[in-house]
Amino acid sequence: METTKFLLSEKELPESWYNIVPDLPFELDPPIHPATREPVGPDAFTPIFPQEIIRQEVSTENHIPIPEEVRQIYALWRPTPLFRARRLERYLDTPARIYYKYEGVSPPGSHKPNTAVPQAYYNREEGVRRLTTETGAGQWGSSLAFACRLMGMECTVYMVRVSYEQKPYRRVMMQTYGAQVHASPTDITQAGRNVLAEDPDTTGSLGIAISEAVEDAVGNEDAKYSLGSVLNHVLLHQTVNGQEAIKQMEMAGEWPDVVIGCAGGGSNFGGFAFPFLRENLKGSRRTRFVAVEPASCPTLTKGRFTYDFGDTAGTTPMMKMYTLGHSFVPAGIHAGGLRYHGDSPILSALVHHGFVEARAYPQNPTFEAGVTFAQVEGIVPAPEVNHAIKAAMDLALEAKEAGEEKVIAFNLCGHGHFDLGAYERYLAGELVDLEYSEEEIERAVAAIPG
Ligand SMILES: *Cc1c(COP(=O)(O)O)cnc(C)c1O
């Protein structure tokens, strides 16, 4: 029988996370204070994050040990399988060999608990009893709700009102894990009350929900805030995935020529790609890396590499990254996890320096790729992942044109079981493709201070 699935035993679960920062051949620009434009020290983060997370955020150590209790919880679904997409290869009639790592086997259904679990753990170790966060479509909220429950902590989620009303099942999942879920804006925070006073019928936004979650954490001694993407420590925790993938590619007797992932805030891409990218940085490999984003939120492909705020309200320190401007409101596409105006500072710098390339697709072609994938490989992917699948298929077809035996690996970072409403609209021909003009992006970028 042909091998399609490469499995590792629990014992082979990585013992540390891989920190790419000390291996980067350039300096990362530090976060700065918006008024003074001086670098902010780690202290700026102490009201919202625990000490160990702040240490990891600025760490220059190559390997950071994964605590035993975290590994034990990872073992509920890790190591995750690596598949060879033989049916997709045959469907495309390509000489390329296509592999995908499947993170949809985690209880919440995506890669996000890889960081939710250690974040909850370090908070609990430092005496924090409750975590607050925001969520849009609910993938991050359900991962943090899951992690908090397993660590015996409380979890408060500010869920953007429009999603709260239109996408009830992720909310019910969070509530099933025991989290308290609020439709944001609420009347329990000042930030929420301000917005409601101006517009009682607002649909809410991720920016408002972040402000509410941060205010709740800062104002309560026993609570801290938790973020599911973008920051260095989040990408760090996700590298458990890429490290497993290297061992599994070795089982298959392969090393990828191309590594692909979708990019919202950059965490699933970084976690999958960085352990492979390390070999390029050491000079021992020349793998190609492709981060894929929506054409309607083209941060890496059309944004500017500059200092900007992480949130819409402009309350965070400023980070050097590709950004469309913190006031940029992307269209309501179904790949909700990719609707962020900025991107990870590490991934942004890697794109800027030419180590990672970026491409963008409109949503209809990505859904077409996702439906094809479901029909040949069986897994219904999250709409975000469809961007990576579209790129993998395009590159496999290019390999066919060129008659090359390329090895392509991509990260299938979550299933789409809660996104069937989006598939329903795609199948009914109701999805529209939006792209922004240079002018519109110019305007959004012009609003960045400094
Ligand atoms: C949250 C999410 C994303 C986007 O976030 P990244 O930090 O870029 O990974 C992509 N895919 C899925 C399935 C998600 O849940």
mmCIF file of C-alpha atoms in Angstrom, residues 49-308:
data_model
loop_
_atom_site.group_PDB
_atom_site.id
_atom_site.type_symbol
_atom_site.label_atom_id
_atom_site.label_comp_id
_atom_site.label_asym_id
_atom_site.label_seq_id
_atom_site.Cartn_x
_atom_site.Cartn_y
_atom_site.Cartn_z
ATOM 1 C CA PHE A 49 0.737 39.787 30.286
ATOM 2 C CA PRO A 50 2.433 37.509 32.864
ATOM 3 C CA GLN A 51 6.217 37.717 33.355
ATOM 4 C CA GLU A 52 7.109 34.486 31.570
ATOM 5 C CA ILE A 53 5.158 35.477 28.439
ATOM 6 C CA ILE A 54 6.936 38.857 28.421
ATOM 7 C CA ARG A 55 10.297 37.057 28.791
ATOM 8 C CA GLN A 56 9.451 34.860 25.825
ATOM 9 C CA GLU A 57 8.264 37.862 23.798
ATOM 10 C CA VAL A 58 11.748 39.405 23.990
ATOM 11 C CA SER A 59 13.773 36.187 24.290
ATOM 12 C CA THR A 60 16.969 35.664 22.299
ATOM 13 C CA GLU A 61 17.336 32.018 23.304
ATOM 14 C CA ASN A 62 17.071 29.523 20.468
ATOM 15 C CA HIS A 63 15.092 26.890 22.325
ATOM 16 C CA ILE A 64 12.528 27.365 25.078
ATOM 17 C CA PRO A 65 11.478 24.210 26.956
ATOM 18 C CA ILE A 66 7.804 23.247 26.805
ATOM 19 C CA PRO A 67 6.531 22.658 30.380
ATOM 20 C CA GLU A 68 5.592 19.045 31.077
ATOM 21 C CA GLU A 69 1.967 19.922 31.890
ATOM 22 C CA VAL A 70 1.632 21.719 28.550
ATOM 23 C CA ARG A 71 3.122 18.742 26.663
ATOM 24 C CA GLN A 72 0.665 16.485 28.476
ATOM 25 C CA ILE A 73 -2.247 18.572 27.204
ATOM 26 C CA TYR A 74 -0.710 18.854 23.709
ATOM 27 C CA ALA A 75 -0.703 15.031 23.744
ATOM 28 C CA LEU A 76 -4.523 15.067 23.630
ATOM 29 C CA TRP A 77 -4.168 15.808 19.884
ATOM 30 C CA ARG A 78 -0.437 16.085 19.102
ATOM 31 C CA PRO A 79 1.632 15.091 17.244
ATOM 32 C CA THR A 80 -0.780 15.900 14.426
ATOM 33 C CA PRO A 81 -0.712 13.896 11.177
ATOM 34 C CA LEU A 82 1.150 14.839 8.006
ATOM 35 C CA PHE A 83 -0.588 13.609 4.851
ATOM 36 C CA ARG A 84 0.598 13.158 1.313
ATOM 37 C CA ALA A 85 -2.193 14.522 -0.910
ATOM 38 C CA ARG A 86 -1.937 11.735 -3.483
ATOM 39 C CA ARG A 87 -5.504 12.181 -4.684
ATOM 40 C CA LEU A 88 -4.986 15.905 -5.205
ATOM 41 C CA GLU A 89 -1.754 15.156 -7.107
ATOM 42 C CA ARG A 90 -3.637 12.737 -9.385
ATOM 43 C CA TYR A 91 -6.506 15.181 -9.817
ATOM 44 C CA LEU A 92 -4.047 17.899 -10.906
ATOM 45 C CA ASP A 93 -2.060 15.358 -12.914
ATOM 46 C CA THR A 94 1.102 16.962 -11.571
ATOM 47 C CA PRO A 95 4.588 15.529 -11.038
ATOM 48 C CA ALA A 96 4.707 17.624 -7.836
ATOM 49 C CA ARG A 97 4.415 15.782 -4.529
ATOM 50 C CA ILE A 98 2.071 17.616 -2.163
ATOM 51 C CA TYR A 99 2.097 17.242 1.642
ATOM 52 C CA TYR A 100 -0.109 18.866 4.255
ATOM 53 C CA LYS A 101 0.069 19.025 8.026
ATOM 54 C CA TYR A 102 -3.390 18.793 9.588
ATOM 55 C CA GLU A 103 -4.011 20.951 12.679
ATOM 56 C CA GLY A 104 -7.792 20.523 12.531
ATOM 57 C CA VAL A 105 -7.524 17.480 14.839
ATOM 58 C CA SER A 106 -7.211 19.679 17.956
ATOM 59 C CA PRO A 107 -10.381 19.784 20.115
ATOM 60 C CA PRO A 108 -11.264 23.372 19.072
ATOM 61 C CA GLY A 109 -10.388 22.474 15.461
ATOM 62 C CA SER A 110 -7.369 24.646 14.594
ATOM 63 C CA HIS A 111 -3.745 25.458 15.440
ATOM 64 C CA LYS A 112 -4.761 28.100 18.002
ATOM 65 C CA PRO A 113 -4.676 25.914 21.166
ATOM 66 C CA ASN A 114 -0.912 25.431 20.544
ATOM 67 C CA THR A 115 -0.519 28.885 22.096
ATOM 68 C CA ALA A 116 -3.739 29.103 24.153
ATOM 69 C CA VAL A 117 -2.602 26.200 26.377
ATOM 70 C CA PRO A 118 0.861 27.561 27.306
ATOM 71 C CA GLN A 119 -0.523 31.089 27.716
ATOM 72 C CA ALA A 120 -3.140 29.838 30.184
ATOM 73 C CA TYR A 121 -0.490 27.726 31.925
ATOM 74 C CA TYR A 122 1.996 30.583 32.526
ATOM 75 C CA ASN A 123 -0.795 32.861 33.737
ATOM 76 C CA ARG A 124 -2.053 30.261 36.194
ATOM 77 C CA GLU A 125 1.502 29.624 37.462
ATOM 78 C CA GLU A 126 1.744 33.345 38.263
ATOM 79 C CA GLY A 127 -1.541 33.397 40.180
ATOM 80 C CA VAL A 128 -3.834 34.734 37.486
ATOM 81 C CA ARG A 129 -7.331 33.283 37.834
ATOM 82 C CA ARG A 130 -9.089 34.647 34.770
ATOM 83 C CA LEU A 131 -8.112 35.467 31.183
ATOM 84 C CA THR A 132 -9.866 37.989 28.962
ATOM 85 C CA THR A 133 -9.741 38.159 25.207
ATOM 86 C CA GLU A 134 -11.586 39.240 22.082
ATOM 87 C CA THR A 135 -12.809 37.039 19.291
ATOM 88 C CA GLY A 136 -14.263 37.657 15.850
ATOM 89 C CA ALA A 137 -15.585 34.486 14.294
ATOM 90 C CA GLY A 138 -14.740 32.561 17.472
ATOM 91 C CA GLN A 139 -11.738 30.370 16.599
ATOM 92 C CA TRP A 140 -9.442 32.078 19.081
ATOM 93 C CA GLY A 141 -12.145 32.461 21.749
ATOM 94 C CA SER A 142 -12.976 28.765 21.683
ATOM 95 C CA SER A 143 -9.276 27.823 21.884
ATOM 96 C CA LEU A 144 -8.698 30.040 24.914
ATOM 97 C CA ALA A 145 -11.942 28.846 26.534
ATOM 98 C CA PHE A 146 -10.729 25.256 26.092
ATOM 99 C CA ALA A 147 -7.252 26.033 27.479
ATOM 100 C CA CYS A 148 -8.589 27.930 30.501
ATOM 101 C CA ARG A 149 -10.972 25.133 31.421
ATOM 102 C CA LEU A 150 -8.198 22.542 31.320
ATOM 103 C CA MET A 151 -6.031 24.813 33.515
ATOM 104 C CA GLY A 152 -8.907 25.401 35.968
ATOM 105 C CA MET A 153 -9.220 29.100 35.116
ATOM 106 C CA GLU A 154 -12.060 31.413 34.182
ATOM 107 C CA CYS A 155 -12.286 32.904 30.693
ATOM 108 C CA THR A 156 -14.120 36.046 29.535
ATOM 109 C CA VAL A 157 -14.551 36.516 25.807
ATOM 110 C CA TYR A 158 -15.657 39.750 24.116
ATOM 111 C CA MET A 159 -17.183 38.543 20.875
ATOM 112 C CA VAL A 160 -17.878 41.037 18.096
ATOM 113 C CA ARG A 161 -21.681 41.565 18.224
ATOM 114 C CA VAL A 162 -22.347 40.764 14.580
ATOM 115 C CA SER A 163 -20.600 37.367 14.925
ATOM 116 C CA TYR A 164 -22.284 36.745 18.281
ATOM 117 C CA GLU A 165 -25.639 37.031 16.541
ATOM 118 C CA GLN A 166 -24.820 35.500 13.174
ATOM 119 C CA LYS A 167 -22.444 32.687 14.176
ATOM 120 C CA PRO A 168 -23.929 31.190 17.331
ATOM 121 C CA TYR A 169 -22.179 27.816 17.268
ATOM 122 C CA ARG A 170 -18.661 28.993 18.134
ATOM 123 C CA ARG A 171 -20.279 30.961 20.987
ATOM 124 C CA VAL A 172 -22.049 27.829 22.214
ATOM 125 C CA MET A 173 -18.734 25.954 22.018
ATOM 126 C CA MET A 174 -17.072 28.606 24.222
ATOM 127 C CA GLN A 175 -19.979 28.424 26.663
ATOM 128 C CA THR A 176 -19.753 24.627 26.659
ATOM 129 C CA TYR A 177 -16.127 25.021 27.806
ATOM 130 C CA GLY A 178 -17.483 27.257 30.589
ATOM 131 C CA ALA A 179 -16.395 30.654 29.251
ATOM 132 C CA GLN A 180 -18.406 33.806 29.789
ATOM 133 C CA VAL A 181 -19.140 35.298 26.371
ATOM 134 C CA HIS A 182 -20.278 38.909 25.898
ATOM 135 C CA ALA A 183 -21.578 40.525 22.724
ATOM 136 C CA SER A 184 -19.182 43.456 22.227
ATOM 137 C CA PRO A 185 -19.618 46.385 22.751
ATOM 138 C CA THR A 186 -20.982 45.785 26.278
ATOM 139 C CA ASP A 187 -22.112 48.211 28.959
ATOM 140 C CA ILE A 188 -19.691 46.695 31.482
ATOM 141 C CA THR A 189 -16.567 48.524 30.228
ATOM 142 C CA GLN A 190 -15.992 52.237 29.680
ATOM 143 C CA ALA A 191 -14.749 51.547 26.137
ATOM 144 C CA GLY A 192 -17.970 49.676 25.374
ATOM 145 C CA ARG A 193 -20.222 52.305 26.978
ATOM 146 C CA ASN A 194 -18.527 55.077 24.949
ATOM 147 C CA VAL A 195 -19.231 53.274 21.698
ATOM 148 C CA LEU A 196 -22.816 52.427 22.678
ATOM 149 C CA ALA A 197 -23.525 56.053 23.654
ATOM 150 C CA GLU A 198 -22.600 57.112 20.136
ATOM 151 C CA ASP A 199 -24.164 54.233 18.252
ATOM 152 C CA PRO A 200 -26.466 51.900 20.219
ATOM 153 C CA ASP A 201 -27.012 49.691 17.159
ATOM 154 C CA THR A 202 -23.321 49.196 16.300
ATOM 155 C CA THR A 203 -22.294 45.785 14.911
ATOM 156 C CA GLY A 204 -19.075 45.993 16.938
ATOM 157 C CA SER A 205 -15.529 45.411 15.666
ATOM 158 C CA LEU A 206 -12.424 43.519 16.644
ATOM 159 C CA GLY A 207 -10.769 46.822 17.595
ATOM 160 C CA ILE A 208 -13.549 47.644 20.085
ATOM 161 C CA ALA A 209 -13.554 44.110 21.492
ATOM 162 C CA ILE A 210 -9.778 44.312 22.100
ATOM 163 C CA SER A 211 -10.222 47.593 23.980
ATOM 164 C CA GLU A 212 -12.908 45.994 26.172
ATOM 165 C CA ALA A 213 -10.870 42.863 26.922
ATOM 166 C CA VAL A 214 -7.760 44.911 27.792
ATOM 167 C CA GLU A 215 -9.738 47.299 30.037
ATOM 168 C CA ASP A 216 -11.287 44.334 31.869
ATOM 169 C CA ALA A 217 -7.835 42.769 32.454
ATOM 170 C CA VAL A 218 -6.081 45.991 33.504
ATOM 171 C CA GLY A 219 -8.879 46.895 35.928
ATOM 172 C CA ASN A 220 -8.938 43.543 37.710
ATOM 173 C CA GLU A 221 -6.072 42.275 39.895
ATOM 174 C CA ASP A 222 -6.617 38.587 39.219
ATOM 175 C CA ALA A 223 -7.159 38.874 35.457
ATOM 176 C CA LYS A 224 -4.815 39.196 32.466
ATOM 177 C CA TYR A 225 -5.281 39.517 28.736
ATOM 178 C CA SER A 226 -4.353 36.995 26.066
ATOM 179 C CA LEU A 227 -3.679 37.439 22.340
ATOM 180 C CA GLY A 228 -3.959 34.667 19.736
ATOM 181 C CA SER A 229 -1.624 35.832 16.952
ATOM 182 C CA VAL A 230 0.891 38.467 15.753
ATOM 183 C CA LEU A 231 3.216 38.612 18.795
ATOM 184 C CA ASN A 232 6.564 36.812 18.963
ATOM 185 C CA HIS A 233 5.569 34.469 21.807
ATOM 186 C CA VAL A 234 2.519 33.293 19.853
ATOM 187 C CA LEU A 235 4.591 32.374 16.788
ATOM 188 C CA LEU A 236 7.101 30.724 19.134
ATOM 189 C CA HIS A 237 4.460 28.399 20.624
ATOM 190 C CA GLN A 238 3.224 27.461 17.165
ATOM 191 C CA THR A 239 6.654 26.064 16.177
ATOM 192 C CA VAL A 240 5.732 22.782 17.845
ATOM 193 C CA ASN A 241 3.983 22.132 14.520
ATOM 194 C CA GLY A 242 6.850 22.818 12.119
ATOM 195 C CA GLN A 243 9.250 20.769 14.228
ATOM 196 C CA GLU A 244 6.938 17.761 13.989
ATOM 197 C CA ALA A 245 6.533 18.361 10.257
ATOM 198 C CA ILE A 246 10.307 18.172 9.702
ATOM 199 C CA LYS A 247 10.437 14.729 11.351
ATOM 200 C CA GLN A 248 7.452 13.590 9.284
ATOM 201 C CA MET A 249 8.909 14.872 6.009
ATOM 202 C CA GLU A 250 12.062 12.939 6.904
ATOM 203 C CA MET A 251 9.920 9.789 7.391
ATOM 204 C CA ALA A 252 8.649 10.421 3.862
ATOM 205 C CA GLY A 253 12.253 10.811 2.697
ATOM 206 C CA GLU A 254 11.621 14.380 1.577
ATOM 207 C CA TRP A 255 12.503 18.009 2.192
ATOM 208 C CA PRO A 256 10.067 20.578 0.766
ATOM 209 C CA ASP A 257 11.021 22.806 -2.162
ATOM 210 C CA VAL A 258 8.130 25.102 -1.238
ATOM 211 C CA VAL A 259 6.496 25.721 2.171
ATOM 212 C CA ILE A 260 3.104 27.443 2.170
ATOM 213 C CA GLY A 261 0.742 28.831 4.797
ATOM 214 C CA CYS A 262 -2.088 31.340 4.981
ATOM 215 C CA ALA A 263 -1.303 34.536 6.879
ATOM 216 C CA GLY A 264 -3.647 36.602 9.042
ATOM 217 C CA GLY A 265 -1.484 37.658 11.968
ATOM 218 C CA GLY A 266 1.209 35.202 10.865
ATOM 219 C CA SER A 267 1.103 32.592 13.622
ATOM 220 C CA ASN A 268 0.165 29.413 11.776
ATOM 221 C CA PHE A 269 2.523 30.356 8.938
ATOM 222 C CA GLY A 270 5.399 31.123 11.311
ATOM 223 C CA GLY A 271 4.837 28.035 13.422
ATOM 224 C CA PHE A 272 4.872 25.755 10.416
ATOM 225 C CA ALA A 273 7.531 27.509 8.340
ATOM 226 C CA PHE A 274 10.180 28.783 10.780
ATOM 227 C CA PRO A 275 11.726 25.397 11.691
ATOM 228 C CA PHE A 276 12.191 24.773 7.920
ATOM 229 C CA LEU A 277 13.337 28.358 7.305
ATOM 230 C CA ARG A 278 16.055 27.911 9.916
ATOM 231 C CA GLU A 279 17.884 25.646 7.449
ATOM 232 C CA ASN A 280 17.842 28.416 4.819
ATOM 233 C CA LEU A 281 19.225 30.865 7.362
ATOM 234 C CA LYS A 282 22.047 28.402 8.190
ATOM 235 C CA GLY A 283 22.769 28.164 4.473
ATOM 236 C CA SER A 284 22.066 24.443 4.221
ATOM 237 C CA ARG A 285 18.809 24.631 2.212
ATOM 238 C CA ARG A 286 17.195 26.876 -0.374
ATOM 239 C CA THR A 287 13.506 26.267 0.265
ATOM 240 C CA ARG A 288 10.951 28.736 -1.045
ATOM 241 C CA PHE A 289 8.437 30.175 1.465
ATOM 242 C CA VAL A 290 5.043 31.540 0.454
ATOM 243 C CA ALA A 291 2.612 33.350 2.779
ATOM 244 C CA VAL A 292 -0.881 33.697 1.308
ATOM 245 C CA GLU A 293 -3.436 36.367 2.175
ATOM 246 C CA PRO A 294 -6.809 37.631 0.894
ATOM 247 C CA ALA A 295 -6.794 40.216 -1.924
ATOM 248 C CA SER A 296 -9.340 42.132 0.177
ATOM 249 C CA CYS A 297 -6.897 42.473 3.106
ATOM 250 C CA PRO A 298 -3.540 42.590 1.288
ATOM 251 C CA THR A 299 -1.266 43.448 4.211
ATOM 252 C CA LEU A 300 1.956 41.795 3.021
ATOM 253 C CA THR A 301 1.430 42.374 -0.696
ATOM 254 C CA LYS A 302 0.166 45.973 -0.708
ATOM 255 C CA GLY A 303 0.729 47.347 2.810
ATOM 256 C CA ARG A 304 3.608 49.540 3.994
ATOM 257 C CA PHE A 305 6.498 48.319 6.160
ATOM 258 C CA THR A 306 6.312 50.906 8.923
ATOM 259 C CA TYR A 307 5.448 51.532 12.589
ATOM 260 C CA ASP A 308 1.726 51.245 13.378
#
